[in-house]
PDB file of C-alpha atoms (C1' of nucleotides) in Angstrom:
ATOM      1  CA  UNK A 279      26.745   7.594 -11.881  1.00 46.00           C
ATOM      2  CA  UNK A 280      28.332   6.946  -8.510  1.00 49.00           C
ATOM      3  CA  UNK A 281      28.868  10.611  -7.774  1.00 65.00           C
ATOM      4  CA  UNK A 282      27.850  11.919  -4.391  1.00 87.00           C
ATOM      5  CA  UNK A 283      24.336  11.591  -3.071  1.00 93.00           C
ATOM      6  CA  UNK A 284      23.686  15.337  -2.897  1.00 94.00           C
ATOM      7  CA  UNK A 285      24.228  15.666  -6.633  1.00 94.00           C
ATOM      8  CA  UNK A 286      22.131  12.645  -7.404  1.00 93.00           C
ATOM      9  CA  UNK A 287      19.215  14.077  -5.441  1.00 95.00           C
ATOM     10  CA  UNK A 288      19.571  17.485  -7.059  1.00 94.00           C
ATOM     11  CA  UNK A 289      19.743  15.820 -10.451  1.00 93.00           C
ATOM     12  CA  UNK A 290      16.253  14.463  -9.858  1.00 93.00           C
ATOM     13  CA  UNK A 291      14.863  17.706  -8.501  1.00 94.00           C
ATOM     14  CA  UNK A 292      14.936  16.590  -4.876  1.00 95.00           C
ATOM     15  CA  UNK A 293      16.001  19.148  -2.268  1.00 94.00           C
ATOM     16  CA  UNK A 294      18.955  17.459  -0.530  1.00 95.00           C
ATOM     17  CA  UNK A 295      18.023  17.977   3.093  1.00 95.00           C
ATOM     18  CA  UNK A 296      20.267  16.505   5.743  1.00 95.00           C
ATOM     19  CA  UNK A 297      17.726  13.760   6.475  1.00 96.00           C
ATOM     20  CA  UNK A 298      17.376  12.773   2.842  1.00 96.00           C
ATOM     21  CA  UNK A 299      21.127  12.679   2.337  1.00 96.00           C
ATOM     22  CA  UNK A 300      21.566  10.501   5.415  1.00 96.00           C
ATOM     23  CA  UNK A 301      18.938   8.079   4.144  1.00 95.00           C
ATOM     24  CA  UNK A 302      20.330   8.185   0.622  1.00 95.00           C
ATOM     25  CA  UNK A 303      23.867   7.600   1.842  1.00 95.00           C
ATOM     26  CA  UNK A 304      22.762   4.224   3.017  1.00 93.00           C
ATOM     27  CA  UNK A 305      19.964   3.114   0.750  1.00 93.00           C
ATOM     28  CA  UNK A 306      21.431   4.289  -2.537  1.00 92.00           C
ATOM     29  CA  UNK A 307      24.647   2.362  -1.959  1.00 92.00           C
ATOM     30  CA  UNK A 308      23.536  -0.831  -0.282  1.00 90.00           C
ATOM     31  CA  UNK A 309      23.212  -4.204  -1.920  1.00 85.00           C
ATOM     32  CA  UNK A 310      21.163  -5.540   0.990  1.00 86.00           C
ATOM     33  CA  UNK A 311      17.609  -5.001  -0.299  1.00 84.00           C
ATOM     34  CA  UNK A 312      16.449  -3.551   3.019  1.00 87.00           C
ATOM     35  CA  UNK A 313      12.851  -3.041   4.027  1.00 87.00           C
ATOM     36  CA  UNK A 314      11.736   0.435   5.028  1.00 90.00           C
ATOM     37  CA  UNK A 315      11.947  -0.352   8.715  1.00 90.00           C
ATOM     38  CA  UNK A 316      15.420  -1.800   8.237  1.00 90.00           C
ATOM     39  CA  UNK A 317      16.452   1.467   6.618  1.00 92.00           C
ATOM     40  CA  UNK A 318      15.005   3.311   9.599  1.00 94.00           C
ATOM     41  CA  UNK A 319      16.885   1.195  12.139  1.00 93.00           C
ATOM     42  CA  UNK A 320      20.112   1.498  10.245  1.00 94.00           C
ATOM     43  CA  UNK A 321      20.105   5.212   9.504  1.00 95.00           C
ATOM     44  CA  UNK A 322      19.010   6.085  13.040  1.00 94.00           C
ATOM     45  CA  UNK A 323      22.327   4.812  14.389  1.00 92.00           C
ATOM     46  CA  UNK A 324      24.236   7.579  12.627  1.00 92.00           C
ATOM     47  CA  UNK A 325      21.416  10.123  12.481  1.00 93.00           C
ATOM     48  CA  UNK A 326      19.382   9.755  15.657  1.00 86.00           C
ATOM     49  CA  UNK A 327      16.662  12.361  15.191  1.00 91.00           C
ATOM     50  CA  UNK A 328      14.745  10.608  12.482  1.00 95.00           C
ATOM     51  CA  UNK A 329      11.113   9.633  12.471  1.00 95.00           C
ATOM     52  CA  UNK A 330       9.625   6.627  10.816  1.00 95.00           C
ATOM     53  CA  UNK A 331       7.375   8.806   8.688  1.00 96.00           C
ATOM     54  CA  UNK A 332      10.385  10.606   7.235  1.00 96.00           C
ATOM     55  CA  UNK A 333      11.969   7.338   6.171  1.00 94.00           C
ATOM     56  CA  UNK A 334       8.801   6.151   4.477  1.00 92.00           C
ATOM     57  CA  UNK A 335       8.227   9.542   2.837  1.00 95.00           C
ATOM     58  CA  UNK A 336      11.792   9.670   1.590  1.00 95.00           C
ATOM     59  CA  UNK A 337      11.874   6.130   0.249  1.00 92.00           C
ATOM     60  CA  UNK A 338       8.613   6.683  -1.600  1.00 91.00           C
ATOM     61  CA  UNK A 339       9.978   9.930  -2.988  1.00 94.00           C
ATOM     62  CA  UNK A 340      13.132   8.183  -4.205  1.00 92.00           C
ATOM     63  CA  UNK A 341      10.996   5.534  -5.882  1.00 90.00           C
ATOM     64  CA  UNK A 342       8.842   8.171  -7.603  1.00 92.00           C
ATOM     65  CA  UNK A 343      11.951   9.937  -8.818  1.00 93.00           C
ATOM     66  CA  UNK A 344      13.532   6.773 -10.150  1.00 90.00           C
ATOM     67  CA  UNK A 345      16.397   6.497  -7.673  1.00 91.00           C
ATOM     68  CA  UNK A 346      15.086   3.322  -6.102  1.00 91.00           C
ATOM     69  CA  UNK A 347      13.155   0.325  -7.244  1.00 85.00           C
ATOM     70  CA  UNK A 348      10.458  -1.160  -5.059  1.00 82.00           C
ATOM     71  CA  UNK A 349      10.354  -4.951  -4.995  1.00 80.00           C
ATOM     72  CA  UNK A 350       7.569  -7.156  -3.754  1.00 69.00           C
ATOM     73  CA  UNK A 351       9.136 -10.548  -3.965  1.00 63.00           C
ATOM     74  CA  UNK A 352       9.209 -12.295  -0.658  1.00 55.00           C
ATOM     75  CA  UNK A 353       7.794 -12.656   2.797  1.00 49.00           C
ATOM     76  CA  UNK A 354       4.983 -10.232   2.131  1.00 51.00           C
ATOM     77  CA  UNK A 355       7.080  -7.177   2.547  1.00 48.00           C
ATOM     78  CA  UNK A 356       8.356  -4.480   0.298  1.00 60.00           C
ATOM     79  CA  UNK A 357      12.089  -4.069  -0.094  1.00 69.00           C
ATOM     80  CA  UNK A 358      14.118  -1.464  -1.969  1.00 69.00           C
ATOM     81  CA  UNK A 359      16.836  -1.882  -4.544  1.00 74.00           C
ATOM     82  CA  UNK A 360      19.045   0.981  -5.662  1.00 73.00           C
ATOM     83  CA  UNK A 361      19.815  -0.964  -8.826  1.00 73.00           C
ATOM     84  CA  UNK A 362      17.140   0.521 -11.063  1.00 73.00           C
ATOM     85  CA  UNK A 363      18.482  -1.050 -14.227  1.00 80.00           C
ATOM     86  CA  UNK A 364      16.528  -4.099 -15.352  1.00 86.00           C
ATOM     87  CA  UNK A 365      17.693  -7.234 -13.656  1.00 88.00           C
ATOM     88  CA  UNK A 366      16.389 -10.492 -12.258  1.00 90.00           C
ATOM     89  CA  UNK A 367      16.218 -11.741  -8.672  1.00 88.00           C
ATOM     90  CA  UNK A 368      16.916 -14.792  -6.605  1.00 89.00           C
ATOM     91  CA  UNK A 369      15.055 -15.089  -3.319  1.00 84.00           C
ATOM     92  CA  UNK A 370      16.730 -17.269  -0.708  1.00 84.00           C
ATOM     93  CA  UNK A 371      13.746 -18.637   1.188  1.00 72.00           C
ATOM     94  CA  UNK A 372      15.469 -19.571   4.428  1.00 74.00           C
ATOM     95  CA  UNK A 373      17.321 -16.333   5.032  1.00 76.00           C
ATOM     96  CA  UNK A 374      15.067 -13.928   3.153  1.00 73.00           C
ATOM     97  CA  UNK A 375      18.136 -12.571   1.387  1.00 80.00           C
ATOM     98  CA  UNK A 376      17.541 -11.348  -2.137  1.00 81.00           C
ATOM     99  CA  UNK A 377      20.301 -11.459  -4.738  1.00 88.00           C
ATOM    100  CA  UNK A 378      20.443  -9.593  -8.020  1.00 88.00           C
ATOM    101  CA  UNK A 379      20.923 -11.584 -11.217  1.00 92.00           C
ATOM    102  CA  UNK A 380      22.346  -9.565 -14.109  1.00 92.00           C
ATOM    103  CA  UNK A 381      19.947  -8.945 -16.952  1.00 92.00           C
ATOM    104  CA  UNK A 382      22.243 -10.510 -19.550  1.00 95.00           C
ATOM    105  CA  UNK A 383      22.672 -13.737 -17.623  1.00 96.00           C
ATOM    106  CA  UNK A 384      19.164 -14.858 -18.549  1.00 96.00           C
ATOM    107  CA  UNK A 385      17.259 -14.829 -21.825  1.00 96.00           C
ATOM    108  CA  UNK A 386      13.474 -14.780 -21.940  1.00 96.00           C
ATOM    109  CA  UNK A 387      11.629 -15.355 -25.186  1.00 96.00           C
ATOM    110  CA  UNK A 388       8.022 -15.826 -26.163  1.00 95.00           C
ATOM    111  CA  UNK A 389       6.490 -12.865 -24.355  1.00 96.00           C
ATOM    112  CA  UNK A 390       6.122 -11.067 -27.679  1.00 94.00           C
ATOM    113  CA  UNK A 391       3.874 -13.826 -28.993  1.00 94.00           C
ATOM    114  CA  UNK A 392       1.280 -13.096 -26.292  1.00 95.00           C
ATOM    115  CA  UNK A 393      -0.582 -10.587 -28.408  1.00 93.00           C
ATOM    116  CA  UNK A 394      -3.372 -10.065 -25.906  1.00 95.00           C
ATOM    117  CA  UNK A 395      -0.923  -8.749 -23.316  1.00 95.00           C
ATOM    118  CA  UNK A 396       0.724  -5.358 -23.329  1.00 94.00           C
ATOM    119  CA  UNK A 397       3.887  -5.813 -21.294  1.00 93.00           C
ATOM    120  CA  UNK A 398       5.700  -2.826 -19.786  1.00 89.00           C
ATOM    121  CA  UNK A 399       8.395  -4.760 -17.996  1.00 88.00           C
ATOM    122  CA  UNK A 400       9.208  -8.210 -16.752  1.00 92.00           C
ATOM    123  CA  UNK A 401      11.737 -10.060 -14.669  1.00 90.00           C
ATOM    124  CA  UNK A 402      12.561 -13.577 -13.680  1.00 93.00           C
ATOM    125  CA  UNK A 403      12.025 -14.314  -9.992  1.00 89.00           C
ATOM    126  CA  UNK A 404      13.893 -17.417  -8.897  1.00 90.00           C
ATOM    127  CA  UNK A 405      13.653 -19.188  -5.545  1.00 87.00           C
ATOM    128  CA  UNK A 406      16.570 -21.137  -4.215  1.00 89.00           C
ATOM    129  CA  UNK A 407      19.856 -20.364  -2.548  1.00 91.00           C
ATOM    130  CA  UNK A 408      23.342 -19.171  -3.160  1.00 92.00           C
ATOM    131  CA  UNK A 409      25.896 -21.927  -3.098  1.00 91.00           C
ATOM    132  CA  UNK A 410      28.405 -21.682  -0.272  1.00 82.00           C
ATOM    133  CA  UNK A 411      31.329 -22.110  -2.724  1.00 76.00           C
TER     134      UNK A 411
ATOM    135  CA  UNK B 165      -7.939 -33.529 -11.249  1.00 46.00           C
ATOM    136  CA  UNK B 166     -11.146 -31.521 -11.123  1.00 50.00           C
ATOM    137  CA  UNK B 167     -12.977 -34.040  -8.995  1.00 66.00           C
ATOM    138  CA  UNK B 168     -14.902 -32.787  -5.999  1.00 88.00           C
ATOM    139  CA  UNK B 169     -13.285 -30.826  -3.225  1.00 93.00           C
ATOM    140  CA  UNK B 170     -13.930 -33.416  -0.515  1.00 95.00           C
ATOM    141  CA  UNK B 171     -11.893 -35.993  -2.396  1.00 94.00           C
ATOM    142  CA  UNK B 172      -9.118 -33.539  -3.135  1.00 93.00           C
ATOM    143  CA  UNK B 173      -8.780 -32.708   0.555  1.00 95.00           C
ATOM    144  CA  UNK B 174      -8.821 -36.366   1.567  1.00 94.00           C
ATOM    145  CA  UNK B 175      -6.233 -37.078  -1.104  1.00 93.00           C
ATOM    146  CA  UNK B 176      -3.858 -34.747   0.711  1.00 93.00           C
ATOM    147  CA  UNK B 177      -4.633 -36.058   4.164  1.00 94.00           C
ATOM    148  CA  UNK B 178      -6.853 -33.126   5.130  1.00 95.00           C
ATOM    149  CA  UNK B 179     -10.005 -33.867   7.110  1.00 95.00           C
ATOM    150  CA  UNK B 180     -12.779 -32.389   4.987  1.00 96.00           C
ATOM    151  CA  UNK B 181     -14.689 -30.420   7.588  1.00 96.00           C
ATOM    152  CA  UNK B 182     -17.652 -28.345   6.459  1.00 95.00           C
ATOM    153  CA  UNK B 183     -15.656 -25.130   6.865  1.00 96.00           C
ATOM    154  CA  UNK B 184     -12.721 -26.370   4.843  1.00 97.00           C
ATOM    155  CA  UNK B 185     -14.958 -27.633   2.080  1.00 96.00           C
ATOM    156  CA  UNK B 186     -16.776 -24.304   1.910  1.00 96.00           C
ATOM    157  CA  UNK B 187     -13.474 -22.458   1.650  1.00 95.00           C
ATOM    158  CA  UNK B 188     -12.096 -24.970  -0.846  1.00 94.00           C
ATOM    159  CA  UNK B 189     -15.231 -24.796  -2.962  1.00 95.00           C
ATOM    160  CA  UNK B 190     -14.371 -21.231  -3.689  1.00 93.00           C
ATOM    161  CA  UNK B 191     -10.637 -20.935  -3.525  1.00 92.00           C
ATOM    162  CA  UNK B 192      -9.747 -24.154  -5.318  1.00 92.00           C
ATOM    163  CA  UNK B 193     -11.901 -23.238  -8.318  1.00 92.00           C
ATOM    164  CA  UNK B 194     -11.418 -19.501  -8.701  1.00 90.00           C
ATOM    165  CA  UNK B 195      -9.211 -17.800 -11.247  1.00 85.00           C
ATOM    166  CA  UNK B 196      -9.402 -14.513  -9.358  1.00 87.00           C
ATOM    167  CA  UNK B 197      -6.199 -14.692  -7.262  1.00 84.00           C
ATOM    168  CA  UNK B 198      -7.987 -13.548  -4.106  1.00 87.00           C
ATOM    169  CA  UNK B 199      -6.278 -12.339  -0.961  1.00 88.00           C
ATOM    170  CA  UNK B 200      -7.059 -14.106   2.305  1.00 90.00           C
ATOM    171  CA  UNK B 201      -9.479 -11.415   3.405  1.00 92.00           C
ATOM    172  CA  UNK B 202     -11.220 -11.559   0.022  1.00 90.00           C
ATOM    173  CA  UNK B 203     -11.684 -15.284   0.541  1.00 92.00           C
ATOM    174  CA  UNK B 204     -13.136 -14.554   3.946  1.00 95.00           C
ATOM    175  CA  UNK B 205     -15.609 -11.962   2.628  1.00 94.00           C
ATOM    176  CA  UNK B 206     -16.660 -14.214  -0.208  1.00 94.00           C
ATOM    177  CA  UNK B 207     -17.119 -17.480   1.657  1.00 95.00           C
ATOM    178  CA  UNK B 208     -18.971 -15.778   4.524  1.00 94.00           C
ATOM    179  CA  UNK B 209     -21.845 -14.939   2.181  1.00 93.00           C
ATOM    180  CA  UNK B 210     -22.700 -18.616   1.743  1.00 93.00           C
ATOM    181  CA  UNK B 211     -21.285 -19.835   5.047  1.00 93.00           C
ATOM    182  CA  UNK B 212     -21.908 -17.154   7.646  1.00 87.00           C
ATOM    183  CA  UNK B 213     -20.375 -18.671  10.786  1.00 92.00           C
ATOM    184  CA  UNK B 214     -16.771 -18.369   9.777  1.00 95.00           C
ATOM    185  CA  UNK B 215     -13.988 -16.615  11.606  1.00 95.00           C
ATOM    186  CA  UNK B 216     -11.049 -14.876  10.045  1.00 95.00           C
ATOM    187  CA  UNK B 217      -8.624 -17.159  11.838  1.00 96.00           C
ATOM    188  CA  UNK B 218     -10.219 -20.214  10.254  1.00 96.00           C
ATOM    189  CA  UNK B 219      -9.773 -18.778   6.791  1.00 94.00           C
ATOM    190  CA  UNK B 220      -6.111 -18.004   7.397  1.00 93.00           C
ATOM    191  CA  UNK B 221      -5.505 -21.389   9.012  1.00 95.00           C
ATOM    192  CA  UNK B 222      -7.199 -23.184   6.146  1.00 95.00           C
ATOM    193  CA  UNK B 223      -5.438 -21.285   3.386  1.00 92.00           C
ATOM    194  CA  UNK B 224      -2.070 -21.888   5.012  1.00 91.00           C
ATOM    195  CA  UNK B 225      -2.943 -25.550   5.391  1.00 94.00           C
ATOM    196  CA  UNK B 226      -3.865 -25.806   1.720  1.00 93.00           C
ATOM    197  CA  UNK B 227      -0.569 -24.162   0.780  1.00 91.00           C
ATOM    198  CA  UNK B 228       1.410 -26.577   2.968  1.00 92.00           C
ATOM    199  CA  UNK B 229      -0.406 -29.491   1.399  1.00 93.00           C
ATOM    200  CA  UNK B 230       0.200 -28.308  -2.134  1.00 90.00           C
ATOM    201  CA  UNK B 231      -3.381 -27.442  -3.051  1.00 91.00           C
ATOM    202  CA  UNK B 232      -2.711 -23.731  -3.332  1.00 91.00           C
ATOM    203  CA  UNK B 233       0.184 -21.589  -4.359  1.00 85.00           C
ATOM    204  CA  UNK B 234       0.973 -18.444  -2.452  1.00 82.00           C
ATOM    205  CA  UNK B 235       1.989 -15.499  -4.596  1.00 79.00           C
ATOM    206  CA  UNK B 236       3.687 -12.311  -3.477  1.00 68.00           C
ATOM    207  CA  UNK B 237       3.638 -10.295  -6.632  1.00 63.00           C
ATOM    208  CA  UNK B 238       1.854  -7.022  -6.233  1.00 56.00           C
ATOM    209  CA  UNK B 239       0.742  -4.271  -3.929  1.00 49.00           C
ATOM    210  CA  UNK B 240       2.369  -5.797  -0.906  1.00 51.00           C
ATOM    211  CA  UNK B 241      -0.210  -8.439  -0.391  1.00 47.00           C
ATOM    212  CA  UNK B 242      -0.292 -12.168  -0.606  1.00 58.00           C
ATOM    213  CA  UNK B 243      -2.744 -13.784  -2.984  1.00 66.00           C
ATOM    214  CA  UNK B 244      -3.565 -17.404  -3.612  1.00 68.00           C
ATOM    215  CA  UNK B 245      -3.637 -19.361  -6.855  1.00 71.00           C
ATOM    216  CA  UNK B 246      -5.152 -22.819  -7.148  1.00 72.00           C
ATOM    217  CA  UNK B 247      -3.080 -23.383 -10.259  1.00 70.00           C
ATOM    218  CA  UNK B 248      -0.124 -25.093  -8.632  1.00 70.00           C
ATOM    219  CA  UNK B 249       1.433 -26.143 -11.903  1.00 77.00           C
ATOM    220  CA  UNK B 250       4.368 -23.944 -12.905  1.00 85.00           C
ATOM    221  CA  UNK B 251       3.244 -20.882 -14.764  1.00 88.00           C
ATOM    222  CA  UNK B 252       4.092 -17.228 -15.172  1.00 89.00           C
ATOM    223  CA  UNK B 253       2.148 -14.135 -14.173  1.00 87.00           C
ATOM    224  CA  UNK B 254       1.106 -10.785 -15.492  1.00 88.00           C
ATOM    225  CA  UNK B 255       0.282  -8.109 -12.932  1.00 84.00           C
ATOM    226  CA  UNK B 256      -2.045  -5.391 -14.173  1.00 83.00           C
ATOM    227  CA  UNK B 257      -0.872  -2.398 -12.158  1.00 73.00           C
ATOM    228  CA  UNK B 258      -3.976  -0.246 -12.363  1.00 74.00           C
ATOM    229  CA  UNK B 259      -6.509  -2.864 -11.405  1.00 76.00           C
ATOM    230  CA  UNK B 260      -4.353  -5.174  -9.331  1.00 72.00           C
ATOM    231  CA  UNK B 261      -5.685  -8.089 -11.376  1.00 79.00           C
ATOM    232  CA  UNK B 262      -3.230 -10.949 -11.850  1.00 80.00           C
ATOM    233  CA  UNK B 263      -3.396 -13.153 -14.935  1.00 87.00           C
ATOM    234  CA  UNK B 264      -1.783 -16.534 -15.433  1.00 87.00           C
ATOM    235  CA  UNK B 265       0.546 -17.021 -18.366  1.00 91.00           C
ATOM    236  CA  UNK B 266       0.937 -20.661 -19.448  1.00 91.00           C
ATOM    237  CA  UNK B 267       4.340 -22.151 -18.775  1.00 91.00           C
ATOM    238  CA  UNK B 268       4.896 -23.117 -22.404  1.00 94.00           C
ATOM    239  CA  UNK B 269       4.194 -19.648 -23.745  1.00 95.00           C
ATOM    240  CA  UNK B 270       7.547 -18.394 -22.478  1.00 96.00           C
ATOM    241  CA  UNK B 271      11.047 -19.815 -22.656  1.00 96.00           C
ATOM    242  CA  UNK B 272      13.723 -18.901 -20.151  1.00 96.00           C
ATOM    243  CA  UNK B 273      17.350 -19.860 -20.725  1.00 96.00           C
ATOM    244  CA  UNK B 274      20.621 -19.120 -19.024  1.00 95.00           C
ATOM    245  CA  UNK B 275      19.649 -19.894 -15.444  1.00 96.00           C
ATOM    246  CA  UNK B 276      21.624 -23.128 -15.636  1.00 95.00           C
ATOM    247  CA  UNK B 277      24.813 -21.206 -16.354  1.00 95.00           C
ATOM    248  CA  UNK B 278      24.613 -19.471 -12.968  1.00 95.00           C
ATOM    249  CA  UNK B 279      26.620 -22.128 -11.225  1.00 94.00           C
ATOM    250  CA  UNK B 280      26.755 -20.290  -7.896  1.00 95.00           C
ATOM    251  CA  UNK B 281      22.968 -20.428  -7.592  1.00 95.00           C
ATOM    252  CA  UNK B 282      20.906 -23.450  -6.685  1.00 94.00           C
ATOM    253  CA  UNK B 283      17.494 -22.750  -8.159  1.00 93.00           C
ATOM    254  CA  UNK B 284      14.420 -24.612  -6.934  1.00 89.00           C
ATOM    255  CA  UNK B 285      11.882 -22.809  -9.081  1.00 88.00           C
ATOM    256  CA  UNK B 286      11.440 -19.683 -11.081  1.00 91.00           C
ATOM    257  CA  UNK B 287       8.804 -17.717 -12.894  1.00 89.00           C
ATOM    258  CA  UNK B 288       8.533 -14.679 -15.094  1.00 92.00           C
ATOM    259  CA  UNK B 289       6.636 -11.802 -13.489  1.00 89.00           C
ATOM    260  CA  UNK B 290       5.435  -9.303 -16.077  1.00 89.00           C
ATOM    261  CA  UNK B 291       3.857  -5.922 -15.431  1.00 87.00           C
ATOM    262  CA  UNK B 292       1.435  -4.456 -17.942  1.00 89.00           C
ATOM    263  CA  UNK B 293      -2.148  -4.961 -18.919  1.00 91.00           C
ATOM    264  CA  UNK B 294      -4.473  -7.227 -20.798  1.00 91.00           C
ATOM    265  CA  UNK B 295      -5.578  -5.795 -24.108  1.00 91.00           C
ATOM    266  CA  UNK B 296      -9.282  -5.027 -24.309  1.00 82.00           C
ATOM    267  CA  UNK B 297      -9.701  -7.080 -27.559  1.00 76.00           C
TER     268      UNK B 297
ATOM    269  C1'  DC C 297      18.195  41.303   8.755  1.00 83.48           C
ATOM    270  C1'  DC C 298      13.250  40.352   8.657  1.00 83.48           C
ATOM    271  C1'  DA C 299       8.999  38.693   6.866  1.00 83.48           C
ATOM    272  C1'  DT C 300       6.804  35.185   4.755  1.00 83.48           C
ATOM    273  C1'  DA C 301       5.708  31.466   1.910  1.00 83.48           C
ATOM    274  C1'  DG C 302       6.805  27.039   0.890  1.00 83.48           C
ATOM    275  C1'  DT C 303       8.932  22.690   2.179  1.00 83.48           C
ATOM    276  C1'  DT C 304      10.335  19.184   5.363  1.00 83.48           C
ATOM    277  C1'  DT C 305      10.112  16.723   9.625  1.00 83.48           C
ATOM    278  C1'  DT C 306       7.988  15.216  13.698  1.00 83.48           C
ATOM    279  C1'  DA C 307       5.360  12.291  17.276  1.00 83.48           C
ATOM    280  C1'  DG C 308       1.935   9.723  17.717  1.00 83.48           C
ATOM    281  C1'  DA C 309      -2.621   8.100  16.320  1.00 83.48           C
ATOM    282  C1'  DG C 310      -4.841   5.334  12.907  1.00 83.48           C
ATOM    283  C1'  DT C 311      -5.393   1.389   9.608  1.00 83.48           C
ATOM    284  C1'  DA C 312      -5.106  -3.105   7.645  1.00 83.48           C
ATOM    285  C1'  DA C 313      -3.233  -7.691   7.072  1.00 83.48           C
ATOM    286  C1'  DG C 314      -2.159 -11.406   9.461  1.00 83.48           C
ATOM    287  C1'  DT C 315      -1.066 -14.300  13.840  1.00 83.48           C
ATOM    288  C1'  DC C 316      -1.860 -16.040  18.398  1.00 83.48           C
ATOM    289  C1'  DT C 317      -4.395 -17.773  22.371  1.00 83.48           C
ATOM    290  C1'  DA C 318      -7.235 -20.228  25.250  1.00 83.48           C
ATOM    291  C1'  DA C 319     -11.691 -21.923  25.464  1.00 83.48           C
ATOM    292  C1'  DA C 320     -15.485 -24.211  23.267  1.00 83.48           C
ATOM    293  C1'  DG C 321     -17.264 -27.343  19.973  1.00 83.48           C
ATOM    294  C1'  DA C 322     -16.831 -31.529  16.864  1.00 83.48           C
ATOM    295  C1'  DT C 323     -15.568 -36.101  15.784  1.00 83.48           C
ATOM    296  C1'  DA C 324     -13.686 -40.739  16.066  1.00 83.48           C
ATOM    297  C1'  DT C 325     -12.792 -44.736  18.307  1.00 83.48           C
ATOM    298  C1'  DA C 326     -12.709 -48.040  21.973  1.00 83.48           C
TER     299       DA C 326
ATOM    300  C1'  DT D  22     -20.162 -43.413  27.157  1.00 83.48           C
ATOM    301  C1'  DA D  23     -15.521 -41.825  27.959  1.00 83.48           C
ATOM    302  C1'  DT D  24     -11.692 -39.821  26.251  1.00 83.48           C
ATOM    303  C1'  DA D  25      -8.365 -38.235  23.168  1.00 83.48           C
ATOM    304  C1'  DT D  26      -7.705 -35.577  19.177  1.00 83.48           C
ATOM    305  C1'  DC D  27      -8.878 -32.180  15.924  1.00 83.48           C
ATOM    306  C1'  DT D  28     -11.227 -27.912  14.507  1.00 83.48           C
ATOM    307  C1'  DT D  29     -13.192 -23.459  15.148  1.00 83.48           C
ATOM    308  C1'  DT D  30     -14.037 -19.329  17.579  1.00 83.48           C
ATOM    309  C1'  DA D  31     -13.753 -14.238  19.199  1.00 83.48           C
ATOM    310  C1'  DG D  32     -10.981 -11.068  20.050  1.00 83.48           C
ATOM    311  C1'  DA D  33      -6.479  -9.394  21.511  1.00 83.48           C
ATOM    312  C1'  DC D  34      -2.065  -8.742  19.604  1.00 83.48           C
ATOM    313  C1'  DT D  35       1.666  -7.665  16.228  1.00 83.48           C
ATOM    314  C1'  DT D  36       3.678  -5.615  12.392  1.00 83.48           C
ATOM    315  C1'  DA D  37       4.080  -2.762   8.424  1.00 83.48           C
ATOM    316  C1'  DC D  38       2.697   1.215   6.881  1.00 83.48           C
ATOM    317  C1'  DT D  39       0.001   5.804   6.372  1.00 83.48           C
ATOM    318  C1'  DC D  40      -2.023   9.970   7.985  1.00 83.48           C
ATOM    319  C1'  DT D  41      -2.379  14.335  10.485  1.00 83.48           C
ATOM    320  C1'  DA D  42      -1.574  18.677  12.253  1.00 83.48           C
ATOM    321  C1'  DA D  43       1.866  21.217  14.346  1.00 83.48           C
ATOM    322  C1'  DA D  44       6.645  22.589  14.564  1.00 83.48           C
ATOM    323  C1'  DA D  45      10.936  23.398  12.408  1.00 83.48           C
ATOM    324  C1'  DC D  46      13.518  24.461   8.676  1.00 83.48           C
ATOM    325  C1'  DT D  47      14.957  27.064   4.076  1.00 83.48           C
ATOM    326  C1'  DA D  48      14.922  30.363   0.390  1.00 83.48           C
ATOM    327  C1'  DT D  49      13.916  34.591  -1.402  1.00 83.48           C
ATOM    328  C1'  DG D  50      12.560  39.508  -1.795  1.00 83.48           C
ATOM    329  C1'  DG D  51      12.563  43.715   0.299  1.00 83.48           C
TER     330       DG D  51
END
DNA sequence: CCATAGTTTTAGAGTAAGTCTAAAGATATA
DNA sequence: TATATCTTTAGACTTACTCTAAAACTATGG
């Protein structure tokens, strides 16, 4: 699963252009939940000729192809998570940092009794903060 | 709890100006989860002299005072929910409609075992659709 | 190696949600 | 009535994001 980015793009039918690989090299490995503009700022440092539109196009492409998950959890802006397996989230209000919570750490029951709802997916969104050990 | 809007504002230390009451008359009773601009459009029909800034100021004031809950669940936009009691949400992707799910309908366990997290609040966010009976 | 058709990238304009500002208008109290 | 405080306003500004049309790539067949 953690093979190189070129192969992961090809595996989803995405032509691995230099720009896309540069973006993927960052966004498919990070645990930072960056926004699109944060991805742009970051990737530009190592790959200077890069327009904003390309970053947005590429991120949206990755989402469509299942390489990224789009999250709308906090501060009115969309962030991206390369962890596309089901999992829950903790939003740290002060810092805006978002942490992943493993799926198995939390159990949710009762959704199946809501017979008037057809549920495709769900997650727990928690607000709070990470303890400074 | 469902007493008139003027008293509810006063109860939170908010001066019940005509504008605020007009906005509250709609937003504190609706189950529609409107965005700020939707509130503006709607309230303007019955209260024409109303600027966008006033609507945003008032909604933010209501949130600070605990009369409204701000939700960031779908489509990158903030919506408001006068149901400030804890509850869960279902986001209908196609329509953008958000439905409340009663707190007691769902049980979540395991969050307390995450000892490195200090959790203030949480909710289940489900994606799917309401069955057309 | 060239032609060409398709794909990708670009700069910059456009859009929409939301915030800020400074002035004007209300309101309350003494 | 005077004055201090609070509220509202129009419109400019900001930020996140999308669109557009042209330019630059890339792949393939001949």
